[in-house]
Short mmCIF file of C-alpha atoms in Angstrom, two decimals:
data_model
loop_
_atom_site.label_atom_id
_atom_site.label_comp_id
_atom_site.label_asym_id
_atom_site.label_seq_id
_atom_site.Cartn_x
_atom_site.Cartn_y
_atom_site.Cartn_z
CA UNK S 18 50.25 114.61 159.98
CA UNK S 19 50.46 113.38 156.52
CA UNK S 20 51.95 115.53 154.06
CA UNK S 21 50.69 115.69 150.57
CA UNK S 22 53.68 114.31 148.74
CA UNK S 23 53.73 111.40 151.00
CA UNK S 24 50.22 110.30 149.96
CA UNK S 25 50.97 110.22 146.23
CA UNK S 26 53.53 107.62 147.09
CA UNK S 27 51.03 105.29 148.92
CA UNK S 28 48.78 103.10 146.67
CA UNK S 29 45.59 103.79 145.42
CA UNK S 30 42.91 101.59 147.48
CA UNK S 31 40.98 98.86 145.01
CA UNK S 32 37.32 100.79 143.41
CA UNK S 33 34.97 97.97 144.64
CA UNK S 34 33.96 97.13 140.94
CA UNK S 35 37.17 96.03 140.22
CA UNK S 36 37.10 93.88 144.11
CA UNK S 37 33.69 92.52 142.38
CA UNK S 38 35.41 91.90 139.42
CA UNK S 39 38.39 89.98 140.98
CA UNK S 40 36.07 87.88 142.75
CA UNK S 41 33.89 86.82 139.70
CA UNK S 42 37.29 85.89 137.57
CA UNK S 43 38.43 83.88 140.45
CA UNK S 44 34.87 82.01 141.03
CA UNK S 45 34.70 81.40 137.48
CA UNK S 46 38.37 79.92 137.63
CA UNK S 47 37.27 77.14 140.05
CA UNK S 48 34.15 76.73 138.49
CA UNK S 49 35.71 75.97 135.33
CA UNK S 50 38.21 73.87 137.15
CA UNK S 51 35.79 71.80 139.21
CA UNK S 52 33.38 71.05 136.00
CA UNK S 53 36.62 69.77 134.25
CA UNK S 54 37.39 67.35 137.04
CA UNK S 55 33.88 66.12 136.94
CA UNK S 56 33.46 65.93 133.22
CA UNK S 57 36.76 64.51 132.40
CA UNK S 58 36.66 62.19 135.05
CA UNK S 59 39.80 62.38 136.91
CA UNK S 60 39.14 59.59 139.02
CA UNK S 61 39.30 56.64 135.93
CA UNK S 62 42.81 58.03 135.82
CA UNK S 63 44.21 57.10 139.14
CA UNK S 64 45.88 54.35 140.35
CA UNK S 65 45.23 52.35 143.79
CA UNK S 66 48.68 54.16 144.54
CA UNK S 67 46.68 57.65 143.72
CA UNK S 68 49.66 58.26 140.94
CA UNK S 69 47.91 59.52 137.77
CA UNK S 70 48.00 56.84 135.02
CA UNK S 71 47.71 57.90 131.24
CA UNK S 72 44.94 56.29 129.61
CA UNK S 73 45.57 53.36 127.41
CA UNK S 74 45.94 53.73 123.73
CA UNK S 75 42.86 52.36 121.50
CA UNK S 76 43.19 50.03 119.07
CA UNK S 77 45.08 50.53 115.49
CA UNK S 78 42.47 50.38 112.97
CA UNK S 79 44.45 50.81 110.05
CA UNK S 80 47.85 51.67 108.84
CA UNK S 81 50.06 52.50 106.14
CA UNK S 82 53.19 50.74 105.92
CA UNK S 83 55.68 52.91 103.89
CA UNK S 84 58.44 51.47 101.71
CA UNK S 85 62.25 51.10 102.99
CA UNK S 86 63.95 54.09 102.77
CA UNK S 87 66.59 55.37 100.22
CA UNK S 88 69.70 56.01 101.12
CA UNK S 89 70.75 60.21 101.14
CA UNK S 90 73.92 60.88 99.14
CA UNK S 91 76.79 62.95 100.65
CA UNK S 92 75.73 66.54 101.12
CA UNK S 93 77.04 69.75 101.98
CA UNK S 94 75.54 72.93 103.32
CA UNK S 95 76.56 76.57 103.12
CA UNK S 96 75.85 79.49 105.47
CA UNK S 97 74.68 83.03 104.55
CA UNK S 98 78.21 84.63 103.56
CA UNK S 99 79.34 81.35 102.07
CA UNK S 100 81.16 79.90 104.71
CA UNK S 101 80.81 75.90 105.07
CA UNK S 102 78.06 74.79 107.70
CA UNK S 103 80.06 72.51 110.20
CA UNK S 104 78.13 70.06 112.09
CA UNK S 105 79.14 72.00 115.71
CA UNK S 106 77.17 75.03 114.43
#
């Protein structure tokens, strides 16, 4: 026989909406999932090896080519209470 304080320890079985529930999330999750692989096309990105390859890089259409850069005089940096800030911090 089963006392009364020993069923408060067991767990609660799952209310069947939230089974129902469960299983839509989890349906949805490999939906989502398998409509990815299709629409992204996985496939282009594998290699006779089956190793994923990244895709290549398009073409540069236009750039900016900024100037040489300046040279940063000597500088020194201080912490909250005043202390130097050594480069091992």
């Amino acid at each position: 026989m089963v006392r009364r304080s020993q069923c408060q320890l067991l767990p609660k079985p799952m209310s069947k909406r939230a089974f129902v529930l469960l299983i839509v999330i989890a349906l949805a999750a490999v939906g989502g999932l398998w409509s990815a692989q299709r629409l992204l096309g996985a496939s282009e990105f594998a290699s006779a090896s089956g190793a994923a390859v990244p895709p290549s890089m398009p073409a540069v259409a236009s750039m900016t080519l900024l100037p040489t850069p300046r040279v940063l005089p000597a500088f020194s940096l201080q912490q909250s209470d005043g202390t130097p800030l050594t480069a091992d911090e």
